[in-house]
Amino acid sequence: MSERYLPASLLKEMNKDESIVRFDAWRTKDNTGILGVTAHYDKQRAVYTTSLENDNLGKAINTVFGDELAEVEGMIRPVIIAERALAKCVAILMAGRAEQTARRVTATQIEASRIRKNQYENHGQLMSGMEDLHRRVQEQNSIMTSLYIMVQDGIRGQRMTETNRRIKSVTRIAPSSSNNEGLLRALYDKVGGNPHVEDLAFALMKCSAFTDKALAHAAYVATTSRFHQWLTGQYSDTILIDGHCGGQVVEKVSTMSVFCATLVRSIQELPQSPELRRHLVLYFFCGQHSYQYGDHNGPSVLIASLITQLISQWPEQSLTDLPPAASGLHIRALCQIFSSLLDQLPPKINLYCILDGISDFETVLGGWADEMRVVGECIQAITTRFKAHIHADAATVKLLLASAERSDGICDFFVADQMIDLRAGHLYGQDVSPGVLVEALQGQVSYPWESSVGEVESQYFEQLDGTGS
């Protein structure tokens, strides 16, 4: 057996998938036999071993190839050594590259963690800043609300003083009649002073408790042609509004209450002039008087309050004796007194009567549902009677009844043309803040009342048809 390193060129030519490679046979000189040669290839060491069938063959090979193989082996050995060194270098490079890649991955992960940390800190600072801004806005709203309440308290005090003065002056209109004086004191006691002034301020203050969308839903009524007709028309008129406010109620104040309070305020702040028609406004917020306990609640207090408000604003003219309430201040007697006062209104008076939350009284408890039917009959009779007054100087009476959702019983006294339903969910397309809405409503109320009846009707219908300037 002899061991030789195979040349690289021979290794490439060999079939490395086989462990035994057969070479061309060597024949004897006389061609009488074949000397078999077998080469065993060791893949790990890249060497081969030869086995011969007889010793003579080995000697023959050594004789023929001995020097040449030794010379080839001497030439190939440095190449093999270089290849091994190259393999080691490649291995070292691969290991270094892997280590370098690992370092870069680690550095990238560290940088990503740092960025995430910075983003988290920045987000936290942003949220903290937003919370601080929100807190400051709330503080500013609280300050504005407090200022608003202070202003309203001052206005309320002035109005209460004026109301008391006017009531006392009315009692002196007919000093010889003890019936007037006693009736006025009884009405004043039944109402409990002037709660309507406090109710108005309370409804306006609750504006901030609702979203702009909820307020815009209620304020949409101001854009309807039927409301415009009621507000600006020269004749007496009555409308019923079903708000469908979707439960937007806070402490018995709904978004429709805020709209009604804004409407009252807009009429109150209209400039008054002796040359123009005078605007008077009566109002009542039923939600604030819908409790079954207490002496100042229910439909009878509603009518009594309207009477005291009307008397306190009565023009500086004589007032005849009020009809006696022989059987007490029950609902029918109160409606009779109120109707009688309206009949005595002097010319050039526009009287607005705004009743909010009317459906809060539509309950069988305390007999309020029956009393509300009496109120409905009274309103129906007033509407019919005053619609007959069509001359330019006649007093006009405009009644507006509103419910946060939908009225149940009082609607029986209204026809379809007198009803406004907000079920469709339309929204007022402008700013719904009370100040802006007051200006918008005042712009509608400021109507050329000094015009003739024909001119007023012509201008109104031109606006409806879109042909007016």
Short mmCIF file of C-alpha atoms in Angstrom, two decimals:
data_model
loop_
_atom_site.label_atom_id
_atom_site.label_comp_id
_atom_site.label_asym_id
_atom_site.label_seq_id
_atom_site.Cartn_x
_atom_site.Cartn_y
_atom_site.Cartn_z
CA MET A 1 0.00 0.00 0.00
CA SER A 2 1.27 3.48 -0.82
CA GLU A 3 -0.28 6.88 0.06
CA ARG A 4 -0.20 9.89 -2.25
CA TYR A 5 -1.78 13.36 -2.21
CA LEU A 6 -3.99 13.87 -5.21
CA PRO A 7 -3.35 16.90 -7.42
CA ALA A 8 -6.06 19.56 -7.39
CA SER A 9 -6.72 19.08 -11.10
CA LEU A 10 -7.30 15.42 -10.52
CA LEU A 11 -9.64 16.12 -7.61
CA LYS A 12 -11.83 18.27 -9.82
CA GLU A 13 -12.13 15.54 -12.39
CA MET A 14 -12.99 12.84 -9.93
CA ASN A 15 -16.54 11.93 -9.17
CA LYS A 16 -16.65 12.93 -5.50
CA ASP A 17 -19.98 11.24 -4.89
CA GLU A 18 -18.22 7.87 -5.15
CA SER A 19 -15.56 6.53 -2.84
CA ILE A 20 -13.86 4.33 -5.46
CA VAL A 21 -12.55 5.59 -8.81
CA ARG A 22 -11.32 3.21 -11.44
CA PHE A 23 -8.57 4.22 -13.88
CA ASP A 24 -7.73 2.81 -17.31
CA ALA A 25 -6.14 -0.59 -16.99
CA TRP A 26 -2.47 -1.16 -17.53
CA ARG A 27 -1.73 -4.05 -19.89
CA THR A 28 1.37 -6.24 -19.88
CA LYS A 29 3.97 -5.82 -22.62
CA ASP A 30 2.88 -8.93 -24.38
CA ASN A 31 -0.79 -7.98 -23.95
CA THR A 32 -1.46 -11.29 -22.30
CA GLY A 33 -3.00 -9.84 -19.12
CA ILE A 34 -4.37 -6.69 -17.45
CA LEU A 35 -2.99 -5.30 -14.32
CA GLY A 36 -5.95 -3.91 -12.28
CA VAL A 37 -5.45 -0.53 -10.51
CA THR A 38 -7.87 0.70 -7.82
CA ALA A 39 -7.64 4.19 -6.24
CA HIS A 40 -9.37 4.78 -2.88
CA TYR A 41 -10.23 8.48 -2.41
CA ASP A 42 -10.32 9.98 1.12
CA LYS A 43 -12.45 13.14 0.90
CA GLN A 44 -11.34 14.53 4.30
CA ARG A 45 -7.62 14.20 3.65
CA ALA A 46 -7.67 14.47 -0.16
CA VAL A 47 -5.30 11.50 -0.50
CA TYR A 48 -5.54 8.22 -2.26
CA THR A 49 -4.19 4.73 -1.66
CA THR A 50 -3.41 2.23 -4.34
CA SER A 51 -3.66 -1.51 -4.11
CA LEU A 52 -2.17 -3.68 -6.78
CA GLU A 53 -2.80 -7.30 -7.64
CA ASN A 54 0.90 -8.08 -7.48
CA ASP A 55 4.00 -6.38 -6.28
CA ASN A 56 5.44 -6.12 -9.77
CA LEU A 57 2.75 -3.61 -10.70
CA GLY A 58 3.65 -1.36 -7.76
CA LYS A 59 7.25 -1.45 -8.73
CA ALA A 60 6.32 -0.64 -12.29
CA ILE A 61 4.29 2.40 -11.24
CA ASN A 62 7.03 3.67 -8.97
CA THR A 63 9.53 3.18 -11.76
CA VAL A 64 7.40 5.02 -14.32
CA PHE A 65 5.76 7.85 -12.19
CA GLY A 66 7.84 8.01 -9.05
CA ASP A 67 9.87 11.16 -9.79
CA GLU A 68 7.07 12.91 -11.63
CA LEU A 69 4.59 12.31 -8.75
CA ALA A 70 7.08 13.56 -6.22
CA GLU A 71 7.66 16.66 -8.28
CA VAL A 72 3.90 17.26 -8.72
CA GLU A 73 3.35 16.70 -5.06
CA GLY A 74 6.01 19.27 -4.25
CA MET A 75 4.33 21.79 -6.53
CA ILE A 76 0.80 21.14 -5.25
CA ARG A 77 1.61 21.12 -1.53
CA PRO A 78 2.02 24.98 -1.23
CA VAL A 79 -1.27 25.41 -3.06
CA ILE A 80 -3.00 23.09 -0.66
CA ILE A 81 -1.44 24.90 2.29
CA ALA A 82 -2.57 28.24 0.82
CA GLU A 83 -6.04 26.89 0.30
CA ARG A 84 -6.16 25.81 3.92
CA ALA A 85 -4.91 29.21 5.04
CA LEU A 86 -7.49 30.87 2.81
CA ALA A 87 -10.22 28.73 4.32
CA LYS A 88 -9.10 29.82 7.78
CA CYS A 89 -9.14 33.46 6.68
CA VAL A 90 -12.61 33.05 5.25
CA ALA A 91 -13.75 31.45 8.49
CA ILE A 92 -12.20 34.30 10.49
CA LEU A 93 -13.82 36.88 8.21
CA MET A 94 -17.19 35.21 8.46
CA ALA A 95 -16.91 35.09 12.24
CA GLY A 96 -15.92 38.78 12.30
CA ARG A 97 -18.77 39.71 10.00
CA ALA A 98 -21.23 37.84 12.17
CA GLU A 99 -19.87 39.56 15.25
CA GLN A 100 -20.03 42.93 13.52
CA THR A 101 -23.59 42.26 12.37
CA ALA A 102 -24.55 41.26 15.89
CA ARG A 103 -23.05 44.50 17.23
CA ARG A 104 -24.95 46.53 14.65
CA VAL A 105 -28.22 44.76 15.46
CA THR A 106 -27.65 45.40 19.15
CA ALA A 107 -26.88 49.07 18.47
CA THR A 108 -30.01 49.35 16.30
CA GLN A 109 -32.14 47.81 19.03
CA ILE A 110 -30.69 50.23 21.58
CA GLU A 111 -31.37 53.19 19.28
CA ALA A 112 -34.92 51.99 18.62
CA SER A 113 -35.52 51.66 22.36
CA ARG A 114 -34.21 55.18 22.88
CA ILE A 115 -36.49 56.56 20.16
CA ARG A 116 -39.49 54.74 21.62
CA LYS A 117 -38.65 56.11 25.04
CA ASN A 118 -38.38 59.64 23.66
CA GLN A 119 -41.66 59.26 21.81
CA TYR A 120 -43.36 57.99 24.96
CA GLU A 121 -41.96 60.90 26.96
CA ASN A 122 -43.00 63.40 24.28
CA HIS A 123 -46.48 61.85 24.13
CA GLY A 124 -46.73 62.06 27.89
CA GLN A 125 -45.69 65.70 27.82
CA LEU A 126 -48.20 66.41 25.05
CA MET A 127 -51.01 64.73 26.97
CA SER A 128 -50.01 66.60 30.10
CA GLY A 129 -50.08 69.84 28.13
CA MET A 130 -53.51 69.01 26.71
CA GLU A 131 -54.84 68.21 30.16
CA ASP A 132 -53.43 71.46 31.48
CA LEU A 133 -55.02 73.36 28.58
CA HIS A 134 -58.34 71.63 29.18
CA ARG A 135 -58.13 72.49 32.87
CA ARG A 136 -57.42 76.14 32.03
CA VAL A 137 -60.35 76.24 29.62
CA GLN A 138 -62.60 74.81 32.33
CA GLU A 139 -61.32 77.41 34.75
CA GLN A 140 -62.03 80.15 32.22
CA ASN A 141 -65.51 78.74 31.65
CA SER A 142 -66.10 78.71 35.39
CA ILE A 143 -64.96 82.32 35.64
CA MET A 144 -67.20 83.34 32.74
CA THR A 145 -70.12 81.44 34.25
CA SER A 146 -69.58 83.16 37.59
CA LEU A 147 -69.44 86.55 35.90
CA TYR A 148 -72.56 85.70 33.95
CA ILE A 149 -74.36 84.68 37.12
CA MET A 150 -73.28 87.91 38.81
CA VAL A 151 -74.60 89.97 35.91
CA GLN A 152 -77.83 88.00 35.85
CA ASP A 153 -78.22 88.44 39.59
CA GLY A 154 -77.90 92.18 39.13
CA ILE A 155 -80.39 92.21 36.29
CA ARG A 156 -82.72 89.95 38.21
CA GLY A 157 -82.56 92.25 41.24
CA GLN A 158 -83.36 95.28 39.12
CA ARG A 159 -86.25 93.52 37.44
CA MET A 160 -87.65 92.25 40.71
CA THR A 161 -87.52 95.79 42.11
CA GLU A 162 -89.23 97.11 39.00
CA THR A 163 -91.81 94.33 39.15
CA ASN A 164 -92.69 95.11 42.74
CA ARG A 165 -92.96 98.80 41.92
CA ARG A 166 -95.23 98.08 38.96
CA ILE A 167 -97.47 95.79 41.02
CA LYS A 168 -97.82 98.45 43.69
CA SER A 169 -98.59 101.07 41.06
CA VAL A 170 -101.24 98.81 39.54
CA THR A 171 -102.97 98.41 42.88
CA ARG A 172 -103.22 102.19 42.99
CA ILE A 173 -104.99 102.27 39.62
CA ALA A 174 -108.36 101.67 41.25
CA PRO A 175 -107.89 102.53 44.90
CA SER A 176 -111.62 102.42 45.52
CA SER A 177 -111.71 98.74 44.55
CA SER A 178 -110.61 96.46 47.33
CA ASN A 179 -111.27 93.52 44.98
CA ASN A 180 -108.31 94.44 42.73
CA GLU A 181 -105.89 94.84 45.61
CA GLY A 182 -106.90 91.64 47.33
CA LEU A 183 -106.84 89.64 44.09
CA LEU A 184 -103.38 90.90 43.16
CA ARG A 185 -101.98 89.98 46.56
CA ALA A 186 -103.55 86.51 46.32
CA LEU A 187 -102.05 86.00 42.85
CA TYR A 188 -98.66 87.19 44.01
CA ASP A 189 -98.74 84.77 46.96
CA LYS A 190 -99.83 81.89 44.74
CA VAL A 191 -96.95 82.41 42.34
CA GLY A 192 -94.45 82.93 45.16
CA GLY A 193 -93.01 86.25 44.07
CA ASN A 194 -91.21 86.41 40.74
CA PRO A 195 -89.74 82.94 40.17
CA HIS A 196 -90.00 83.36 36.41
CA VAL A 197 -87.05 85.78 36.50
CA GLU A 198 -84.88 83.25 38.31
CA ASP A 199 -86.08 80.49 35.97
CA LEU A 200 -85.01 82.54 32.95
CA ALA A 201 -81.51 83.13 34.34
CA PHE A 202 -81.22 79.45 35.28
CA ALA A 203 -82.17 78.29 31.76
CA LEU A 204 -79.66 80.66 30.15
CA MET A 205 -76.93 79.54 32.54
CA LYS A 206 -77.50 75.88 31.60
CA CYS A 207 -76.55 76.59 27.99
CA SER A 208 -72.99 75.43 28.72
CA ALA A 209 -74.28 72.04 29.90
CA PHE A 210 -75.21 70.98 26.35
CA THR A 211 -73.18 70.24 23.23
CA ASP A 212 -73.30 72.57 20.25
CA LYS A 213 -75.05 69.85 18.26
CA ALA A 214 -77.82 69.50 20.84
CA LEU A 215 -78.31 73.28 20.98
CA ALA A 216 -78.25 73.52 17.19
CA HIS A 217 -81.04 70.92 17.02
CA ALA A 218 -83.33 73.08 19.16
CA ALA A 219 -82.26 76.33 17.52
CA TYR A 220 -83.17 74.98 14.09
CA VAL A 221 -86.75 76.09 14.78
CA ALA A 222 -85.56 79.69 14.22
CA THR A 223 -84.89 78.86 10.55
CA THR A 224 -88.36 77.46 9.80
CA SER A 225 -90.77 79.58 7.80
CA ARG A 226 -93.59 78.89 10.26
CA PHE A 227 -91.61 80.29 13.20
CA HIS A 228 -90.62 83.30 11.10
CA GLN A 229 -94.27 83.87 10.30
CA TRP A 230 -95.20 83.69 13.98
CA LEU A 231 -92.38 86.03 15.02
CA THR A 232 -92.69 88.69 12.34
CA GLY A 233 -96.30 88.47 11.25
CA GLN A 234 -98.55 91.44 12.04
CA TYR A 235 -101.46 89.32 13.21
CA SER A 236 -102.00 87.33 16.38
CA ASP A 237 -100.79 83.77 16.08
CA THR A 238 -100.17 80.60 18.09
CA ILE A 239 -97.71 77.74 17.50
CA LEU A 240 -96.79 74.50 19.26
CA ILE A 241 -93.23 73.13 19.00
CA ASP A 242 -92.35 69.48 19.62
CA GLY A 243 -88.59 69.53 20.16
CA HIS A 244 -87.70 65.80 20.13
CA CYS A 245 -84.53 66.74 21.99
CA GLY A 246 -83.55 63.13 22.64
CA GLY A 247 -83.37 63.37 26.42
CA GLN A 248 -81.14 66.46 26.41
CA VAL A 249 -82.38 67.65 29.82
CA VAL A 250 -80.35 68.88 32.81
CA GLU A 251 -82.14 69.77 36.04
CA LYS A 252 -85.50 70.17 34.27
CA VAL A 253 -83.88 72.41 31.64
CA SER A 254 -83.83 71.12 28.06
CA THR A 255 -82.17 72.49 24.95
CA MET A 256 -85.61 73.76 23.95
CA SER A 257 -85.70 75.61 27.29
CA VAL A 258 -82.42 77.31 26.37
CA PHE A 259 -83.88 78.35 23.02
CA CYS A 260 -87.05 79.70 24.63
CA ALA A 261 -84.98 81.61 27.21
CA THR A 262 -82.87 83.08 24.41
CA LEU A 263 -86.02 84.11 22.55
CA VAL A 264 -87.39 85.80 25.70
CA ARG A 265 -84.12 87.64 26.20
CA SER A 266 -84.02 88.81 22.58
CA ILE A 267 -87.52 90.32 22.89
CA GLN A 268 -86.76 91.90 26.27
CA GLU A 269 -83.70 93.65 24.86
CA LEU A 270 -85.51 95.16 21.88
CA PRO A 271 -85.37 98.97 21.91
CA GLN A 272 -88.67 100.56 22.96
CA SER A 273 -89.92 103.76 21.41
CA PRO A 274 -93.20 105.64 21.87
CA GLU A 275 -93.47 106.01 18.10
CA LEU A 276 -93.25 102.25 17.47
CA ARG A 277 -95.27 99.34 18.71
CA ARG A 278 -94.33 98.21 22.19
CA HIS A 279 -93.12 94.64 22.72
CA LEU A 280 -94.12 92.82 25.90
CA VAL A 281 -93.11 89.27 26.72
CA LEU A 282 -94.58 86.84 29.22
CA TYR A 283 -92.90 83.51 29.86
CA PHE A 284 -92.99 80.46 32.08
CA PHE A 285 -90.72 77.41 32.39
CA CYS A 286 -92.98 74.54 33.38
CA GLY A 287 -90.08 72.18 34.15
CA GLN A 288 -89.08 74.27 37.17
CA HIS A 289 -92.62 73.98 38.55
CA SER A 290 -93.43 70.35 37.71
CA TYR A 291 -92.98 68.93 41.21
CA GLN A 292 -96.08 67.49 42.85
CA TYR A 293 -95.13 68.85 46.26
CA GLY A 294 -95.07 72.54 47.12
CA ASP A 295 -97.46 75.47 46.65
CA HIS A 296 -95.95 77.05 43.54
CA ASN A 297 -96.28 74.29 40.98
CA GLY A 298 -98.76 73.16 38.34
CA PRO A 299 -100.94 74.68 35.60
CA SER A 300 -102.73 77.10 37.92
CA VAL A 301 -99.38 78.66 38.90
CA LEU A 302 -98.60 78.95 35.18
CA ILE A 303 -101.68 81.12 34.49
CA ALA A 304 -101.27 83.08 37.74
CA SER A 305 -97.69 83.89 36.79
CA LEU A 306 -98.76 85.14 33.35
CA ILE A 307 -101.32 87.40 35.00
CA THR A 308 -98.83 88.94 37.44
CA GLN A 309 -96.26 89.43 34.68
CA LEU A 310 -98.81 91.12 32.43
CA ILE A 311 -99.97 93.44 35.20
CA SER A 312 -96.39 94.35 36.12
CA GLN A 313 -95.72 95.37 32.50
CA TRP A 314 -99.07 97.02 31.90
CA PRO A 315 -98.80 100.31 30.00
CA GLU A 316 -99.32 103.53 31.92
CA GLN A 317 -103.02 103.56 31.27
CA SER A 318 -106.08 102.83 33.34
CA LEU A 319 -106.95 99.24 34.10
CA THR A 320 -110.53 98.40 34.87
CA ASP A 321 -111.57 96.14 37.68
CA LEU A 322 -110.46 92.58 37.29
CA PRO A 323 -113.18 89.95 37.17
CA PRO A 324 -113.82 88.59 40.68
CA ALA A 325 -112.71 85.10 41.57
CA ALA A 326 -115.62 84.25 43.76
CA SER A 327 -114.79 80.59 44.18
CA GLY A 328 -111.03 80.99 44.61
CA LEU A 329 -108.07 80.95 42.26
CA HIS A 330 -108.90 77.72 40.47
CA ILE A 331 -107.79 77.15 36.91
CA ARG A 332 -110.96 78.32 35.14
CA ALA A 333 -111.15 81.53 37.16
CA LEU A 334 -107.49 82.25 36.41
CA CYS A 335 -107.99 81.65 32.69
CA GLN A 336 -110.97 84.01 32.77
CA ILE A 337 -108.89 86.74 34.43
CA PHE A 338 -106.05 86.30 31.95
CA SER A 339 -108.40 86.41 28.97
CA SER A 340 -110.08 89.53 30.34
CA LEU A 341 -106.72 91.29 30.71
CA LEU A 342 -105.79 90.48 27.12
CA ASP A 343 -109.04 92.02 25.92
CA GLN A 344 -108.03 95.26 27.64
CA LEU A 345 -104.64 95.56 25.93
CA PRO A 346 -104.22 99.02 24.42
CA PRO A 347 -103.41 99.51 20.71
CA LYS A 348 -99.92 99.11 19.28
CA ILE A 349 -98.94 96.37 21.73
CA ASN A 350 -97.24 93.17 20.63
CA LEU A 351 -97.59 90.65 23.43
CA TYR A 352 -95.45 87.49 23.24
CA CYS A 353 -96.32 84.61 25.55
CA ILE A 354 -93.67 81.84 25.62
CA LEU A 355 -94.39 78.66 27.59
CA ASP A 356 -91.61 76.05 27.76
CA GLY A 357 -91.89 72.44 28.89
CA ILE A 358 -95.65 72.36 28.54
CA SER A 359 -95.69 68.55 28.39
CA ASP A 360 -94.30 68.41 31.98
CA PHE A 361 -97.80 69.34 33.15
CA GLU A 362 -99.52 66.65 31.07
CA THR A 363 -99.88 64.13 33.87
CA VAL A 364 -102.88 62.69 35.67
CA LEU A 365 -101.17 63.27 39.01
CA GLY A 366 -102.77 66.11 40.92
CA GLY A 367 -105.40 66.48 38.21
CA TRP A 368 -102.95 68.45 36.10
CA ALA A 369 -104.01 66.80 32.83
CA ASP A 370 -107.57 68.08 33.29
CA GLU A 371 -106.29 71.55 34.18
CA MET A 372 -104.15 71.56 31.04
CA ARG A 373 -107.25 70.91 28.94
CA VAL A 374 -108.78 74.03 30.44
CA VAL A 375 -105.59 75.91 29.55
CA GLY A 376 -105.81 74.53 26.00
CA GLU A 377 -109.41 75.71 25.65
CA CYS A 378 -108.40 79.17 26.90
CA ILE A 379 -105.51 79.41 24.42
CA GLN A 380 -107.73 78.26 21.58
CA ALA A 381 -110.35 80.89 22.43
CA ILE A 382 -107.74 83.66 22.69
CA THR A 383 -106.24 82.70 19.32
CA THR A 384 -109.61 82.70 17.59
CA ARG A 385 -110.70 86.00 19.14
CA PHE A 386 -107.52 87.94 18.43
CA LYS A 387 -107.18 86.72 14.87
CA ALA A 388 -110.28 88.79 14.13
CA HIS A 389 -108.35 91.97 15.05
CA ILE A 390 -106.79 92.80 11.70
CA HIS A 391 -106.50 96.58 11.75
CA ALA A 392 -103.01 98.01 11.88
CA ASP A 393 -103.13 99.49 15.39
CA ALA A 394 -104.77 96.50 17.08
CA ALA A 395 -102.90 94.69 19.82
CA THR A 396 -101.47 91.34 18.80
CA VAL A 397 -101.07 88.28 20.99
CA LYS A 398 -98.52 85.67 19.97
CA LEU A 399 -98.41 82.45 21.97
CA LEU A 400 -95.62 79.87 21.68
CA LEU A 401 -95.85 76.55 23.51
CA ALA A 402 -92.84 74.22 23.45
CA SER A 403 -92.08 70.69 24.65
CA ALA A 404 -88.70 69.04 24.98
CA GLU A 405 -90.06 65.87 23.38
CA ARG A 406 -93.69 65.67 22.25
CA SER A 407 -96.89 67.02 23.77
CA ASP A 408 -99.69 64.56 24.42
CA GLY A 409 -102.88 66.42 25.34
CA ILE A 410 -102.45 70.10 24.54
CA CYS A 411 -101.83 69.23 20.87
CA ASP A 412 -105.56 68.45 20.53
CA PHE A 413 -106.24 72.19 20.52
CA PHE A 414 -103.90 72.91 17.59
CA VAL A 415 -104.28 72.31 13.87
CA ALA A 416 -101.45 71.00 11.68
CA ASP A 417 -100.53 74.48 10.43
CA GLN A 418 -99.85 75.59 14.01
CA MET A 419 -97.37 72.80 14.80
CA ILE A 420 -93.60 72.64 14.29
CA ASP A 421 -91.99 69.22 14.65
CA LEU A 422 -88.21 68.86 14.96
CA ARG A 423 -88.19 65.09 14.64
CA ALA A 424 -86.15 65.21 11.41
CA GLY A 425 -83.06 66.22 13.37
CA HIS A 426 -81.99 69.23 11.31
CA LEU A 427 -79.37 71.55 12.82
CA TYR A 428 -79.08 75.31 13.05
CA GLY A 429 -76.30 76.25 10.66
CA GLN A 430 -74.79 79.15 12.62
CA ASP A 431 -73.25 79.89 15.99
CA VAL A 432 -75.61 78.68 18.74
CA SER A 433 -74.19 80.77 21.56
CA PRO A 434 -76.93 82.80 23.29
CA GLY A 435 -75.43 86.16 22.38
CA VAL A 436 -75.23 85.41 18.65
CA LEU A 437 -78.66 83.75 18.61
CA VAL A 438 -80.18 86.75 20.41
CA GLU A 439 -78.89 89.07 17.68
CA ALA A 440 -80.26 86.76 14.97
CA LEU A 441 -83.69 86.61 16.61
CA GLN A 442 -83.75 90.36 17.22
CA GLY A 443 -83.01 90.82 13.53
CA GLN A 444 -86.21 88.93 12.78
CA VAL A 445 -88.32 90.69 15.41
CA SER A 446 -87.20 94.13 14.16
CA TYR A 447 -89.92 94.23 11.55
CA PRO A 448 -91.44 97.37 9.92
CA TRP A 449 -94.54 97.41 12.14
CA GLU A 450 -95.35 100.96 11.05
CA SER A 451 -96.01 99.67 7.51
CA SER A 452 -99.51 99.10 6.33
CA VAL A 453 -101.10 95.67 6.49
CA GLY A 454 -100.84 95.24 2.74
CA GLU A 455 -97.15 96.15 2.67
CA VAL A 456 -96.34 93.77 5.50
CA GLU A 457 -98.14 90.86 3.86
CA SER A 458 -96.52 91.57 0.49
CA GLN A 459 -93.00 91.71 1.96
CA TYR A 460 -93.54 88.55 3.98
CA PHE A 461 -94.78 86.42 1.10
CA GLU A 462 -92.03 87.77 -1.15
CA GLN A 463 -89.50 86.51 1.40
CA LEU A 464 -91.14 83.10 1.47
CA ASP A 465 -91.12 82.87 -2.33
CA GLY A 466 -87.51 84.04 -2.53
CA THR A 467 -88.47 87.02 -4.72
CA GLY A 468 -87.94 89.71 -2.13
CA SER A 469 -84.82 91.85 -2.20
#
